[in-house]
mmCIF file with all atom_site columns, C-alpha atoms in Angstrom:
data_model
loop_
_atom_site.group_PDB
_atom_site.id
_atom_site.type_symbol
_atom_site.label_atom_id
_atom_site.label_alt_id
_atom_site.label_comp_id
_atom_site.label_asym_id
_atom_site.label_entity_id
_atom_site.label_seq_id
_atom_site.pdbx_PDB_ins_code
_atom_site.Cartn_x
_atom_site.Cartn_y
_atom_site.Cartn_z
_atom_site.occupancy
_atom_site.B_iso_or_equiv
_atom_site.pdbx_formal_charge
_atom_site.auth_seq_id
_atom_site.auth_comp_id
_atom_site.auth_asym_id
_atom_site.auth_atom_id
_atom_site.pdbx_PDB_model_num
ATOM 1   C CA . UNK J 1 1   ? 0.000   0.000   0.000   1.00 37.00 ? 150 UNK J CA 1
ATOM 2   C CA . UNK J 1 2   ? 1.252   3.445   -0.818  1.00 38.00 ? 151 UNK J CA 1
ATOM 3   C CA . UNK J 1 3   ? 0.404   4.997   2.543   1.00 38.00 ? 152 UNK J CA 1
ATOM 4   C CA . UNK J 1 4   ? 0.773   2.178   4.984   1.00 37.00 ? 153 UNK J CA 1
ATOM 5   C CA . UNK J 1 5   ? 0.453   2.894   8.651   1.00 35.00 ? 154 UNK J CA 1
ATOM 6   C CA . UNK J 1 6   ? 3.662   3.611   10.474  1.00 34.00 ? 155 UNK J CA 1
ATOM 7   C CA . UNK J 1 7   ? 4.989   1.762   13.470  1.00 31.00 ? 156 UNK J CA 1
ATOM 8   C CA . UNK J 1 8   ? 3.384   2.565   16.783  1.00 32.00 ? 157 UNK J CA 1
ATOM 9   C CA . UNK J 1 9   ? 5.482   4.277   19.381  1.00 32.00 ? 158 UNK J CA 1
ATOM 10  C CA . UNK J 1 10  ? 5.328   3.712   23.088  1.00 32.00 ? 159 UNK J CA 1
ATOM 11  C CA . UNK J 1 11  ? 6.778   1.625   25.839  1.00 29.00 ? 160 UNK J CA 1
ATOM 12  C CA . UNK J 1 12  ? 4.810   -1.536  25.062  1.00 30.00 ? 161 UNK J CA 1
ATOM 13  C CA . UNK J 1 13  ? 2.785   -3.182  22.311  1.00 29.00 ? 162 UNK J CA 1
ATOM 14  C CA . UNK J 1 14  ? -0.436  -3.274  24.293  1.00 28.00 ? 163 UNK J CA 1
ATOM 15  C CA . UNK J 1 15  ? -0.279  0.420   25.121  1.00 36.00 ? 164 UNK J CA 1
ATOM 16  C CA . UNK J 1 16  ? 0.676   1.343   21.564  1.00 43.00 ? 165 UNK J CA 1
ATOM 17  C CA . UNK J 1 17  ? -2.049  -0.846  20.129  1.00 57.00 ? 166 UNK J CA 1
ATOM 18  C CA . UNK J 1 18  ? -4.625  0.682   22.423  1.00 85.00 ? 167 UNK J CA 1
ATOM 19  C CA . UNK J 1 19  ? -3.557  4.182   21.431  1.00 85.00 ? 168 UNK J CA 1
ATOM 20  C CA . UNK J 1 20  ? -3.765  3.294   17.734  1.00 89.00 ? 169 UNK J CA 1
ATOM 21  C CA . UNK J 1 21  ? -7.255  1.916   18.223  1.00 91.00 ? 170 UNK J CA 1
ATOM 22  C CA . UNK J 1 22  ? -8.253  5.050   20.126  1.00 93.00 ? 171 UNK J CA 1
ATOM 23  C CA . UNK J 1 23  ? -6.942  7.246   17.315  1.00 94.00 ? 172 UNK J CA 1
ATOM 24  C CA . UNK J 1 24  ? -8.698  5.150   14.659  1.00 95.00 ? 173 UNK J CA 1
ATOM 25  C CA . UNK J 1 25  ? -12.003 5.310   16.537  1.00 94.00 ? 174 UNK J CA 1
ATOM 26  C CA . UNK J 1 26  ? -11.770 9.064   17.031  1.00 95.00 ? 175 UNK J CA 1
ATOM 27  C CA . UNK J 1 27  ? -10.766 9.647   13.414  1.00 96.00 ? 176 UNK J CA 1
ATOM 28  C CA . UNK J 1 28  ? -13.624 7.442   12.170  1.00 96.00 ? 177 UNK J CA 1
ATOM 29  C CA . UNK J 1 29  ? -16.125 9.485   14.146  1.00 96.00 ? 178 UNK J CA 1
ATOM 30  C CA . UNK J 1 30  ? -14.695 12.760  12.834  1.00 97.00 ? 179 UNK J CA 1
ATOM 31  C CA . UNK J 1 31  ? -14.430 11.574  9.220   1.00 97.00 ? 180 UNK J CA 1
ATOM 32  C CA . UNK J 1 32  ? -18.031 10.322  9.331   1.00 96.00 ? 181 UNK J CA 1
ATOM 33  C CA . UNK J 1 33  ? -19.316 13.645  10.646  1.00 96.00 ? 182 UNK J CA 1
ATOM 34  C CA . UNK J 1 34  ? -17.171 16.075  8.674   1.00 97.00 ? 183 UNK J CA 1
ATOM 35  C CA . UNK J 1 35  ? -15.666 14.129  5.774   1.00 96.00 ? 184 UNK J CA 1
ATOM 36  C CA . UNK J 1 36  ? -12.028 13.113  5.329   1.00 96.00 ? 185 UNK J CA 1
ATOM 37  C CA . UNK J 1 37  ? -11.061 16.451  3.810   1.00 96.00 ? 186 UNK J CA 1
ATOM 38  C CA . UNK J 1 38  ? -12.891 18.378  6.513   1.00 97.00 ? 187 UNK J CA 1
ATOM 39  C CA . UNK J 1 39  ? -10.774 16.956  9.339   1.00 96.00 ? 188 UNK J CA 1
ATOM 40  C CA . UNK J 1 40  ? -7.191  17.894  10.198  1.00 94.00 ? 189 UNK J CA 1
ATOM 41  C CA . UNK J 1 41  ? -4.591  15.983  12.167  1.00 92.00 ? 190 UNK J CA 1
ATOM 42  C CA . UNK J 1 42  ? -5.041  18.636  14.828  1.00 94.00 ? 191 UNK J CA 1
ATOM 43  C CA . UNK J 1 43  ? -8.741  17.775  15.113  1.00 95.00 ? 192 UNK J CA 1
ATOM 44  C CA . UNK J 1 44  ? -7.900  14.092  15.514  1.00 95.00 ? 193 UNK J CA 1
ATOM 45  C CA . UNK J 1 45  ? -5.158  14.818  18.041  1.00 93.00 ? 194 UNK J CA 1
ATOM 46  C CA . UNK J 1 46  ? -7.480  17.002  20.097  1.00 94.00 ? 195 UNK J CA 1
ATOM 47  C CA . UNK J 1 47  ? -10.079 14.232  20.154  1.00 94.00 ? 196 UNK J CA 1
ATOM 48  C CA . UNK J 1 48  ? -7.612  11.835  21.797  1.00 92.00 ? 197 UNK J CA 1
ATOM 49  C CA . UNK J 1 49  ? -5.769  14.360  23.955  1.00 91.00 ? 198 UNK J CA 1
ATOM 50  C CA . UNK J 1 50  ? -2.490  14.620  22.063  1.00 89.00 ? 199 UNK J CA 1
ATOM 51  C CA . UNK J 1 51  ? -1.001  17.166  19.693  1.00 85.00 ? 200 UNK J CA 1
ATOM 52  C CA . UNK J 1 52  ? -1.674  16.808  15.998  1.00 79.00 ? 201 UNK J CA 1
ATOM 53  C CA . UNK J 1 53  ? 1.964   16.131  15.056  1.00 84.00 ? 202 UNK J CA 1
ATOM 54  C CA . UNK J 1 54  ? 2.143   13.423  17.747  1.00 86.00 ? 203 UNK J CA 1
ATOM 55  C CA . UNK J 1 55  ? -0.146  11.353  15.522  1.00 87.00 ? 204 UNK J CA 1
ATOM 56  C CA . UNK J 1 56  ? 2.809   10.782  13.232  1.00 89.00 ? 205 UNK J CA 1
ATOM 57  C CA . UNK J 1 57  ? 4.309   8.504   15.877  1.00 88.00 ? 206 UNK J CA 1
ATOM 58  C CA . UNK J 1 58  ? 1.411   6.140   15.186  1.00 90.00 ? 207 UNK J CA 1
ATOM 59  C CA . UNK J 1 59  ? 0.443   6.766   11.554  1.00 92.00 ? 208 UNK J CA 1
ATOM 60  C CA . UNK J 1 60  ? 2.506   8.030   8.659   1.00 92.00 ? 209 UNK J CA 1
ATOM 61  C CA . UNK J 1 61  ? -0.206  10.439  7.506   1.00 92.00 ? 210 UNK J CA 1
ATOM 62  C CA . UNK J 1 62  ? -3.908  11.200  7.660   1.00 94.00 ? 211 UNK J CA 1
ATOM 63  C CA . UNK J 1 63  ? -4.222  9.161   4.469   1.00 95.00 ? 212 UNK J CA 1
ATOM 64  C CA . UNK J 1 64  ? -2.628  6.180   6.205   1.00 94.00 ? 213 UNK J CA 1
ATOM 65  C CA . UNK J 1 65  ? -5.303  6.427   8.873   1.00 95.00 ? 214 UNK J CA 1
ATOM 66  C CA . UNK J 1 66  ? -8.033  6.288   6.251   1.00 97.00 ? 215 UNK J CA 1
ATOM 67  C CA . UNK J 1 67  ? -6.284  3.408   4.516   1.00 96.00 ? 216 UNK J CA 1
ATOM 68  C CA . UNK J 1 68  ? -6.065  1.335   7.679   1.00 95.00 ? 217 UNK J CA 1
ATOM 69  C CA . UNK J 1 69  ? -9.744  1.927   8.386   1.00 96.00 ? 218 UNK J CA 1
ATOM 70  C CA . UNK J 1 70  ? -11.084 0.964   4.982   1.00 97.00 ? 219 UNK J CA 1
ATOM 71  C CA . UNK J 1 71  ? -8.674  -1.830  4.075   1.00 97.00 ? 220 UNK J CA 1
ATOM 72  C CA . UNK J 1 72  ? -9.045  -3.466  7.480   1.00 95.00 ? 221 UNK J CA 1
ATOM 73  C CA . UNK J 1 73  ? -12.846 -3.367  7.516   1.00 95.00 ? 222 UNK J CA 1
ATOM 74  C CA . UNK J 1 74  ? -12.972 -4.846  4.016   1.00 97.00 ? 223 UNK J CA 1
ATOM 75  C CA . UNK J 1 75  ? -10.559 -7.607  5.028   1.00 97.00 ? 224 UNK J CA 1
ATOM 76  C CA . UNK J 1 76  ? -12.561 -8.324  8.186   1.00 96.00 ? 225 UNK J CA 1
ATOM 77  C CA . UNK J 1 77  ? -15.836 -8.442  6.281   1.00 97.00 ? 226 UNK J CA 1
ATOM 78  C CA . UNK J 1 78  ? -14.345 -10.953 3.830   1.00 98.00 ? 227 UNK J CA 1
ATOM 79  C CA . UNK J 1 79  ? -12.529 -13.197 6.316   1.00 98.00 ? 228 UNK J CA 1
ATOM 80  C CA . UNK J 1 80  ? -15.427 -13.473 8.744   1.00 97.00 ? 229 UNK J CA 1
ATOM 81  C CA . UNK J 1 81  ? -17.904 -13.903 5.902   1.00 97.00 ? 230 UNK J CA 1
ATOM 82  C CA . UNK J 1 82  ? -15.813 -16.800 4.607   1.00 97.00 ? 231 UNK J CA 1
ATOM 83  C CA . UNK J 1 83  ? -15.540 -18.342 8.064   1.00 97.00 ? 232 UNK J CA 1
ATOM 84  C CA . UNK J 1 84  ? -19.230 -18.176 8.864   1.00 97.00 ? 233 UNK J CA 1
ATOM 85  C CA . UNK J 1 85  ? -20.463 -19.353 5.490   1.00 96.00 ? 234 UNK J CA 1
ATOM 86  C CA . UNK J 1 86  ? -18.010 -22.255 5.396   1.00 96.00 ? 235 UNK J CA 1
ATOM 87  C CA . UNK J 1 87  ? -19.081 -23.368 8.872   1.00 97.00 ? 236 UNK J CA 1
ATOM 88  C CA . UNK J 1 88  ? -22.729 -23.624 7.799   1.00 97.00 ? 237 UNK J CA 1
ATOM 89  C CA . UNK J 1 89  ? -24.176 -27.012 6.912   1.00 95.00 ? 238 UNK J CA 1
ATOM 90  C CA . UNK J 1 90  ? -25.955 -26.059 3.683   1.00 96.00 ? 239 UNK J CA 1
ATOM 91  C CA . UNK J 1 91  ? -26.444 -23.080 1.320   1.00 94.00 ? 240 UNK J CA 1
ATOM 92  C CA . UNK J 1 92  ? -29.594 -21.927 3.135   1.00 95.00 ? 241 UNK J CA 1
ATOM 93  C CA . UNK J 1 93  ? -27.783 -21.781 6.461   1.00 97.00 ? 242 UNK J CA 1
ATOM 94  C CA . UNK J 1 94  ? -24.701 -20.256 4.835   1.00 97.00 ? 243 UNK J CA 1
ATOM 95  C CA . UNK J 1 95  ? -26.666 -17.413 3.251   1.00 97.00 ? 244 UNK J CA 1
ATOM 96  C CA . UNK J 1 96  ? -28.480 -16.772 6.523   1.00 97.00 ? 245 UNK J CA 1
ATOM 97  C CA . UNK J 1 97  ? -25.116 -16.705 8.314   1.00 97.00 ? 246 UNK J CA 1
ATOM 98  C CA . UNK J 1 98  ? -23.831 -14.140 5.820   1.00 97.00 ? 247 UNK J CA 1
ATOM 99  C CA . UNK J 1 99  ? -26.899 -11.982 6.392   1.00 98.00 ? 248 UNK J CA 1
ATOM 100 C CA . UNK J 1 100 ? -26.459 -12.223 10.166  1.00 98.00 ? 249 UNK J CA 1
ATOM 101 C CA . UNK J 1 101 ? -22.793 -11.292 9.881   1.00 98.00 ? 250 UNK J CA 1
ATOM 102 C CA . UNK J 1 102 ? -23.382 -8.339  7.576   1.00 98.00 ? 251 UNK J CA 1
ATOM 103 C CA . UNK J 1 103 ? -26.204 -7.009  9.767   1.00 98.00 ? 252 UNK J CA 1
ATOM 104 C CA . UNK J 1 104 ? -24.002 -7.322  12.845  1.00 97.00 ? 253 UNK J CA 1
ATOM 105 C CA . UNK J 1 105 ? -21.160 -5.580  11.059  1.00 97.00 ? 254 UNK J CA 1
ATOM 106 C CA . UNK J 1 106 ? -23.351 -2.762  9.745   1.00 97.00 ? 255 UNK J CA 1
ATOM 107 C CA . UNK J 1 107 ? -24.775 -2.016  13.186  1.00 97.00 ? 256 UNK J CA 1
ATOM 108 C CA . UNK J 1 108 ? -21.360 -2.124  14.846  1.00 95.00 ? 257 UNK J CA 1
ATOM 109 C CA . UNK J 1 109 ? -19.611 0.159   12.343  1.00 95.00 ? 258 UNK J CA 1
ATOM 110 C CA . UNK J 1 110 ? -21.936 3.010   11.417  1.00 95.00 ? 259 UNK J CA 1
ATOM 111 C CA . UNK J 1 111 ? -19.154 5.619   10.972  1.00 96.00 ? 260 UNK J CA 1
ATOM 112 C CA . UNK J 1 112 ? -17.062 3.317   8.791   1.00 95.00 ? 261 UNK J CA 1
ATOM 113 C CA . UNK J 1 113 ? -19.976 2.615   6.462   1.00 96.00 ? 262 UNK J CA 1
ATOM 114 C CA . UNK J 1 114 ? -20.457 6.351   5.994   1.00 96.00 ? 263 UNK J CA 1
ATOM 115 C CA . UNK J 1 115 ? -16.732 6.823   5.346   1.00 97.00 ? 264 UNK J CA 1
ATOM 116 C CA . UNK J 1 116 ? -16.643 3.934   2.881   1.00 95.00 ? 265 UNK J CA 1
ATOM 117 C CA . UNK J 1 117 ? -19.388 5.438   0.749   1.00 94.00 ? 266 UNK J CA 1
ATOM 118 C CA . UNK J 1 118 ? -18.190 9.023   0.902   1.00 95.00 ? 267 UNK J CA 1
ATOM 119 C CA . UNK J 1 119 ? -14.416 8.913   1.158   1.00 96.00 ? 268 UNK J CA 1
ATOM 120 C CA . UNK J 1 120 ? -13.269 5.832   -0.754  1.00 96.00 ? 269 UNK J CA 1
ATOM 121 C CA . UNK J 1 121 ? -11.977 8.060   -3.547  1.00 95.00 ? 270 UNK J CA 1
ATOM 122 C CA . UNK J 1 122 ? -9.731  9.847   -1.047  1.00 96.00 ? 271 UNK J CA 1
ATOM 123 C CA . UNK J 1 123 ? -7.584  6.725   -0.734  1.00 96.00 ? 272 UNK J CA 1
ATOM 124 C CA . UNK J 1 124 ? -4.323  6.395   -2.621  1.00 95.00 ? 273 UNK J CA 1
ATOM 125 C CA . UNK J 1 125 ? -4.776  4.361   -5.805  1.00 96.00 ? 274 UNK J CA 1
ATOM 126 C CA . UNK J 1 126 ? -3.124  1.205   -4.479  1.00 97.00 ? 275 UNK J CA 1
ATOM 127 C CA . UNK J 1 127 ? -5.183  1.223   -1.289  1.00 97.00 ? 276 UNK J CA 1
ATOM 128 C CA . UNK J 1 128 ? -8.418  1.879   -3.158  1.00 97.00 ? 277 UNK J CA 1
ATOM 129 C CA . UNK J 1 129 ? -7.638  -1.015  -5.501  1.00 97.00 ? 278 UNK J CA 1
ATOM 130 C CA . UNK J 1 130 ? -7.044  -3.284  -2.503  1.00 98.00 ? 279 UNK J CA 1
ATOM 131 C CA . UNK J 1 131 ? -10.370 -2.316  -0.927  1.00 97.00 ? 280 UNK J CA 1
ATOM 132 C CA . UNK J 1 132 ? -12.162 -3.015  -4.184  1.00 97.00 ? 281 UNK J CA 1
ATOM 133 C CA . UNK J 1 133 ? -10.405 -6.368  -4.601  1.00 98.00 ? 282 UNK J CA 1
ATOM 134 C CA . UNK J 1 134 ? -11.462 -7.462  -1.106  1.00 98.00 ? 283 UNK J CA 1
ATOM 135 C CA . UNK J 1 135 ? -14.999 -6.294  -1.718  1.00 97.00 ? 284 UNK J CA 1
ATOM 136 C CA . UNK J 1 136 ? -15.227 -8.177  -5.021  1.00 97.00 ? 285 UNK J CA 1
ATOM 137 C CA . UNK J 1 137 ? -14.176 -11.365 -3.257  1.00 98.00 ? 286 UNK J CA 1
ATOM 138 C CA . UNK J 1 138 ? -16.821 -10.781 -0.609  1.00 98.00 ? 287 UNK J CA 1
ATOM 139 C CA . UNK J 1 139 ? -19.514 -10.229 -3.238  1.00 98.00 ? 288 UNK J CA 1
ATOM 140 C CA . UNK J 1 140 ? -18.527 -13.494 -4.937  1.00 97.00 ? 289 UNK J CA 1
ATOM 141 C CA . UNK J 1 141 ? -19.291 -15.457 -1.757  1.00 97.00 ? 290 UNK J CA 1
ATOM 142 C CA . UNK J 1 142 ? -22.846 -14.111 -1.869  1.00 98.00 ? 291 UNK J CA 1
ATOM 143 C CA . UNK J 1 143 ? -23.217 -14.700 -5.614  1.00 97.00 ? 292 UNK J CA 1
ATOM 144 C CA . UNK J 1 144 ? -22.059 -18.308 -5.300  1.00 96.00 ? 293 UNK J CA 1
ATOM 145 C CA . UNK J 1 145 ? -24.446 -19.059 -2.434  1.00 96.00 ? 294 UNK J CA 1
ATOM 146 C CA . UNK J 1 146 ? -27.409 -17.372 -4.112  1.00 96.00 ? 295 UNK J CA 1
ATOM 147 C CA . UNK J 1 147 ? -26.845 -19.508 -7.212  1.00 95.00 ? 296 UNK J CA 1
ATOM 148 C CA . UNK J 1 148 ? -26.394 -22.681 -5.159  1.00 95.00 ? 297 UNK J CA 1
ATOM 149 C CA . UNK J 1 149 ? -29.658 -21.987 -3.376  1.00 94.00 ? 298 UNK J CA 1
ATOM 150 C CA . UNK J 1 150 ? -31.483 -20.780 -6.498  1.00 93.00 ? 299 UNK J CA 1
ATOM 151 C CA . UNK J 1 151 ? -29.832 -22.537 -9.478  1.00 94.00 ? 300 UNK J CA 1
ATOM 152 C CA . UNK J 1 152 ? -32.239 -20.935 -11.926 1.00 93.00 ? 301 UNK J CA 1
ATOM 153 C CA . UNK J 1 153 ? -30.856 -17.467 -11.128 1.00 95.00 ? 302 UNK J CA 1
ATOM 154 C CA . UNK J 1 154 ? -28.195 -16.322 -13.581 1.00 95.00 ? 303 UNK J CA 1
ATOM 155 C CA . UNK J 1 155 ? -24.967 -14.768 -12.361 1.00 95.00 ? 304 UNK J CA 1
ATOM 156 C CA . UNK J 1 156 ? -25.729 -11.122 -13.276 1.00 95.00 ? 305 UNK J CA 1
ATOM 157 C CA . UNK J 1 157 ? -29.065 -11.330 -11.453 1.00 96.00 ? 306 UNK J CA 1
ATOM 158 C CA . UNK J 1 158 ? -27.453 -12.925 -8.406  1.00 96.00 ? 307 UNK J CA 1
ATOM 159 C CA . UNK J 1 159 ? -24.787 -10.216 -8.342  1.00 97.00 ? 308 UNK J CA 1
ATOM 160 C CA . UNK J 1 160 ? -27.328 -7.416  -8.659  1.00 96.00 ? 309 UNK J CA 1
ATOM 161 C CA . UNK J 1 161 ? -29.411 -9.009  -5.921  1.00 96.00 ? 310 UNK J CA 1
ATOM 162 C CA . UNK J 1 162 ? -26.413 -9.207  -3.602  1.00 97.00 ? 311 UNK J CA 1
ATOM 163 C CA . UNK J 1 163 ? -25.598 -5.541  -4.131  1.00 97.00 ? 312 UNK J CA 1
ATOM 164 C CA . UNK J 1 164 ? -29.223 -4.586  -3.520  1.00 96.00 ? 313 UNK J CA 1
ATOM 165 C CA . UNK J 1 165 ? -29.147 -6.431  -0.183  1.00 97.00 ? 314 UNK J CA 1
ATOM 166 C CA . UNK J 1 166 ? -25.897 -4.679  0.729   1.00 97.00 ? 315 UNK J CA 1
ATOM 167 C CA . UNK J 1 167 ? -27.629 -1.373  0.084   1.00 96.00 ? 316 UNK J CA 1
ATOM 168 C CA . UNK J 1 168 ? -30.465 -2.385  2.389   1.00 97.00 ? 317 UNK J CA 1
ATOM 169 C CA . UNK J 1 169 ? -28.244 -3.534  5.234   1.00 97.00 ? 318 UNK J CA 1
ATOM 170 C CA . UNK J 1 170 ? -25.718 -0.725  4.838   1.00 97.00 ? 319 UNK J CA 1
ATOM 171 C CA . UNK J 1 171 ? -28.495 1.819   5.307   1.00 96.00 ? 320 UNK J CA 1
ATOM 172 C CA . UNK J 1 172 ? -27.838 1.631   9.061   1.00 96.00 ? 321 UNK J CA 1
ATOM 173 C CA . UNK J 1 173 ? -26.262 5.113   9.372   1.00 94.00 ? 322 UNK J CA 1
ATOM 174 C CA . UNK J 1 174 ? -29.719 6.423   8.406   1.00 94.00 ? 323 UNK J CA 1
ATOM 175 C CA . UNK J 1 175 ? -32.139 3.609   9.263   1.00 96.00 ? 324 UNK J CA 1
ATOM 176 C CA . UNK J 1 176 ? -30.909 2.337   12.661  1.00 95.00 ? 325 UNK J CA 1
ATOM 177 C CA . UNK J 1 177 ? -33.553 4.051   14.781  1.00 95.00 ? 326 UNK J CA 1
ATOM 178 C CA . UNK J 1 178 ? -34.756 1.046   16.772  1.00 96.00 ? 327 UNK J CA 1
ATOM 179 C CA . UNK J 1 179 ? -33.297 -0.796  19.733  1.00 97.00 ? 328 UNK J CA 1
ATOM 180 C CA . UNK J 1 180 ? -30.352 -2.955  18.663  1.00 96.00 ? 329 UNK J CA 1
ATOM 181 C CA . UNK J 1 181 ? -32.167 -6.287  18.837  1.00 97.00 ? 330 UNK J CA 1
ATOM 182 C CA . UNK J 1 182 ? -35.211 -4.919  17.021  1.00 98.00 ? 331 UNK J CA 1
ATOM 183 C CA . UNK J 1 183 ? -33.085 -3.393  14.269  1.00 98.00 ? 332 UNK J CA 1
ATOM 184 C CA . UNK J 1 184 ? -31.126 -6.615  13.832  1.00 97.00 ? 333 UNK J CA 1
ATOM 185 C CA . UNK J 1 185 ? -34.351 -8.589  13.486  1.00 98.00 ? 334 UNK J CA 1
ATOM 186 C CA . UNK J 1 186 ? -35.863 -6.108  11.026  1.00 98.00 ? 335 UNK J CA 1
ATOM 187 C CA . UNK J 1 187 ? -32.794 -6.022  8.777   1.00 98.00 ? 336 UNK J CA 1
ATOM 188 C CA . UNK J 1 188 ? -32.440 -9.787  8.854   1.00 98.00 ? 337 UNK J CA 1
ATOM 189 C CA . UNK J 1 189 ? -36.069 -10.405 7.872   1.00 97.00 ? 338 UNK J CA 1
ATOM 190 C CA . UNK J 1 190 ? -35.948 -7.808  5.103   1.00 97.00 ? 339 UNK J CA 1
ATOM 191 C CA . UNK J 1 191 ? -32.620 -9.054  3.713   1.00 97.00 ? 340 UNK J CA 1
ATOM 192 C CA . UNK J 1 192 ? -33.713 -12.700 3.620   1.00 96.00 ? 341 UNK J CA 1
ATOM 193 C CA . UNK J 1 193 ? -36.987 -11.702 1.963   1.00 96.00 ? 342 UNK J CA 1
ATOM 194 C CA . UNK J 1 194 ? -35.072 -9.706  -0.650  1.00 96.00 ? 343 UNK J CA 1
ATOM 195 C CA . UNK J 1 195 ? -32.794 -12.661 -1.373  1.00 95.00 ? 344 UNK J CA 1
ATOM 196 C CA . UNK J 1 196 ? -35.773 -14.978 -1.756  1.00 93.00 ? 345 UNK J CA 1
ATOM 197 C CA . UNK J 1 197 ? -37.259 -12.410 -4.089  1.00 93.00 ? 346 UNK J CA 1
ATOM 198 C CA . UNK J 1 198 ? -34.282 -12.749 -6.434  1.00 91.00 ? 347 UNK J CA 1
ATOM 199 C CA . UNK J 1 199 ? -35.550 -16.211 -7.413  1.00 84.00 ? 348 UNK J CA 1
ATOM 200 C CA . UNK J 1 200 ? -39.026 -14.912 -8.260  1.00 85.00 ? 349 UNK J CA 1
ATOM 201 C CA . UNK J 1 201 ? -37.581 -12.735 -11.021 1.00 79.00 ? 350 UNK J CA 1
ATOM 202 C CA . UNK J 1 202 ? -36.943 -15.821 -13.147 1.00 68.00 ? 351 UNK J CA 1
ATOM 203 C CA . UNK J 1 203 ? -40.145 -17.698 -12.390 1.00 59.00 ? 352 UNK J CA 1
ATOM 204 C CA . UNK J 1 204 ? -42.872 -17.726 -15.007 1.00 49.00 ? 353 UNK J CA 1
#
């Protein structure tokens, strides 16, 4: 990656790691509210109680912060999606597990979903390409399972259906107005219904 995160400073790995996580969380909140270009290193430093330039002990640049956020969430989405779907006993259970995982992820990471949609183009080219590669792999898990469950559905339809479900679930920065358990249940029911609806598009 062209703007990889720098080495953390500090007296120990646990402390350094905790500080990095604190900085990432604060930056995610600020980027989500004000946009990547609307936030300075001084804003991020103030949010975690350090000077702006002190951030460079943890990250090479503001761009490296954004890169770590978006590349890491895409990698996590893919790896956990693979794990959960592979652990399921059949395509029906695997697709339900993917829905559960994506709903959980979307409710846990509201700022990062906002940043992904709005600030992806602010990444360096190599980092943006990596995010897109990881996301394509994630989409392919869904496409494969949709077609295993509904063999009559052609690949372009399965892919469009998967993206439509992502749009539904990733609406959480705007739609998550219920208690956590209620919102999880609502998104899960709606997503599974939408996936079942993909098959009806090819039925006579």
